[in-house]
């Protein structure tokens, strides 16, 4: 089974590495690619400190990186099948570099977890 067929579902048009970034961002969240994008985006946001601590710029970078990682995953399936063209190989190389730089900008170390205030600590102790 090729990379595109794994992600096809019902009447949805096939999702492949040739689709534009904007088309991939509109992938139905119930499909394989949509779930993958949501999962990666959620993991990246958690890595940056969670939804309440992420800036707008970080959130946009997480969204873009998730889409780029999906494209790389689809390209890797084409490479494994031997159906990737020379152009797709160059695109894959550029995407890998883009993801590398985005991850560097987001930070390779996970953001520290927020330290609870004394009121929160004492509130939990009183509740228990």
Short mmCIF file of C-alpha atoms in Angstrom, two decimals:
data_model
loop_
_atom_site.label_atom_id
_atom_site.label_comp_id
_atom_site.label_asym_id
_atom_site.label_seq_id
_atom_site.Cartn_x
_atom_site.Cartn_y
_atom_site.Cartn_z
CA UNK A 1 0.00 0.00 0.00
CA UNK A 2 1.51 3.35 -0.98
CA UNK A 3 1.72 6.45 1.22
CA UNK A 4 -1.27 8.19 -0.35
CA UNK A 5 -3.57 5.19 -0.12
CA UNK A 6 -2.96 4.87 3.61
CA UNK A 7 -4.46 8.30 4.17
CA UNK A 8 -7.37 8.13 1.73
CA UNK A 9 -10.77 7.96 3.32
CA UNK A 10 -14.22 7.79 1.72
CA UNK A 11 -14.89 10.53 -0.83
CA UNK A 12 -12.00 12.67 0.33
CA UNK A 13 -9.51 13.50 -2.42
CA UNK A 14 -6.18 11.73 -1.96
CA UNK A 15 -3.61 13.47 0.20
CA UNK A 16 -0.09 13.34 -1.12
CA UNK A 17 3.23 15.14 -0.94
CA UNK A 18 2.40 17.17 -4.04
CA UNK A 19 -0.38 19.13 -2.37
CA UNK A 20 0.24 22.71 -1.39
CA UNK A 21 0.70 23.73 2.23
CA UNK A 22 -2.66 25.55 2.23
CA UNK A 23 -4.45 22.45 0.90
CA UNK A 24 -2.84 20.30 3.59
CA UNK A 25 -3.92 22.75 6.30
CA UNK A 26 -7.55 22.19 5.21
CA UNK A 27 -7.37 18.40 5.59
CA UNK A 28 -10.40 17.01 7.41
CA UNK A 29 -9.51 16.38 11.04
CA UNK A 30 -11.20 12.98 10.98
CA UNK A 31 -8.82 11.55 8.38
CA UNK A 32 -5.39 10.08 9.02
CA UNK A 33 -3.52 13.18 7.87
CA UNK A 34 -5.79 15.46 9.89
CA UNK A 35 -5.28 13.43 13.05
CA UNK A 36 -1.53 13.38 12.44
CA UNK A 37 -1.39 17.17 12.02
CA UNK A 38 -3.46 17.72 15.19
CA UNK A 39 -1.33 15.27 17.19
CA UNK A 40 2.00 16.80 16.12
CA UNK A 41 0.68 20.33 16.66
CA UNK A 42 -0.56 19.42 20.15
CA UNK A 43 2.79 17.80 21.02
CA UNK A 44 4.74 20.82 19.81
CA UNK A 45 2.51 23.22 21.77
CA UNK A 46 2.92 21.07 24.89
CA UNK A 47 6.67 21.09 24.30
CA UNK A 48 6.58 24.90 24.30
CA UNK A 49 4.78 25.05 27.64
CA UNK A 50 1.14 24.32 26.84
CA UNK A 51 -1.68 26.23 25.19
CA UNK A 52 -1.83 28.92 27.85
CA UNK A 53 1.88 29.75 27.68
CA UNK A 54 2.42 29.65 23.89
CA UNK A 55 2.74 32.93 22.01
CA UNK A 56 0.98 33.56 18.73
CA UNK A 57 4.26 33.23 16.84
CA UNK A 58 5.01 29.90 18.51
CA UNK A 59 1.50 28.63 17.74
CA UNK A 60 1.85 29.55 14.05
CA UNK A 61 5.27 27.91 13.91
CA UNK A 62 3.82 24.76 15.49
CA UNK A 63 1.00 24.67 12.91
CA UNK A 64 3.39 25.13 9.99
CA UNK A 65 5.83 22.57 11.33
CA UNK A 66 3.05 19.99 11.75
CA UNK A 67 2.04 20.41 8.10
CA UNK A 68 5.67 20.21 6.96
CA UNK A 69 6.14 17.00 8.97
CA UNK A 70 3.05 15.50 7.30
CA UNK A 71 4.47 16.37 3.88
CA UNK A 72 7.77 14.73 4.85
CA UNK A 73 5.93 11.62 6.01
CA UNK A 74 4.11 11.38 2.68
CA UNK A 75 7.33 11.96 0.74
CA UNK A 76 9.09 9.27 2.78
CA UNK A 77 6.38 6.82 1.72
CA UNK A 78 7.05 7.72 -1.93
CA UNK A 79 10.79 7.29 -1.36
CA UNK A 80 10.19 3.85 0.18
CA UNK A 81 8.08 2.82 -2.83
CA UNK A 82 10.70 4.12 -5.24
CA UNK A 83 8.15 6.40 -6.93
CA UNK A 84 9.67 9.72 -5.83
CA UNK A 85 10.97 12.00 -8.57
CA UNK A 86 14.16 14.02 -8.42
CA UNK A 87 12.06 17.13 -7.76
CA UNK A 88 10.35 15.50 -4.77
CA UNK A 89 13.77 14.56 -3.38
CA UNK A 90 14.81 18.22 -3.53
CA UNK A 91 11.54 19.26 -1.89
CA UNK A 92 12.14 16.69 0.87
CA UNK A 93 15.61 18.08 1.48
CA UNK A 94 14.23 21.62 1.75
CA UNK A 95 11.43 20.48 4.08
CA UNK A 96 13.88 18.70 6.36
CA UNK A 97 15.89 21.88 6.66
CA UNK A 98 12.73 23.93 7.30
CA UNK A 99 11.62 21.54 10.06
CA UNK A 100 15.11 21.55 11.58
CA UNK A 101 15.15 25.34 11.75
CA UNK A 102 11.59 25.50 13.11
CA UNK A 103 12.40 23.02 15.86
CA UNK A 104 15.52 24.99 16.70
CA UNK A 105 13.42 28.17 16.95
CA UNK A 106 10.87 26.42 19.18
CA UNK A 107 13.66 25.16 21.40
CA UNK A 108 15.09 21.69 21.68
CA UNK A 109 14.58 21.64 25.45
CA UNK A 110 11.02 21.39 26.71
CA UNK A 111 9.70 24.47 28.47
CA UNK A 112 9.80 24.11 32.25
CA UNK A 113 6.52 23.28 33.91
CA UNK A 114 5.02 26.21 35.83
CA UNK A 115 5.76 26.14 39.54
CA UNK A 116 2.59 26.19 41.65
CA UNK A 117 2.13 29.11 44.00
CA UNK A 118 2.01 28.62 47.74
CA UNK A 119 -1.74 29.25 47.72
CA UNK A 120 -2.21 26.41 45.22
CA UNK A 121 -0.01 24.05 47.24
CA UNK A 122 -1.83 24.83 50.49
CA UNK A 123 -5.20 24.65 48.72
CA UNK A 124 -4.44 21.13 47.49
CA UNK A 125 -3.24 20.08 50.94
CA UNK A 126 -6.42 21.38 52.58
CA UNK A 127 -8.61 19.64 50.00
CA UNK A 128 -6.89 16.30 50.61
#
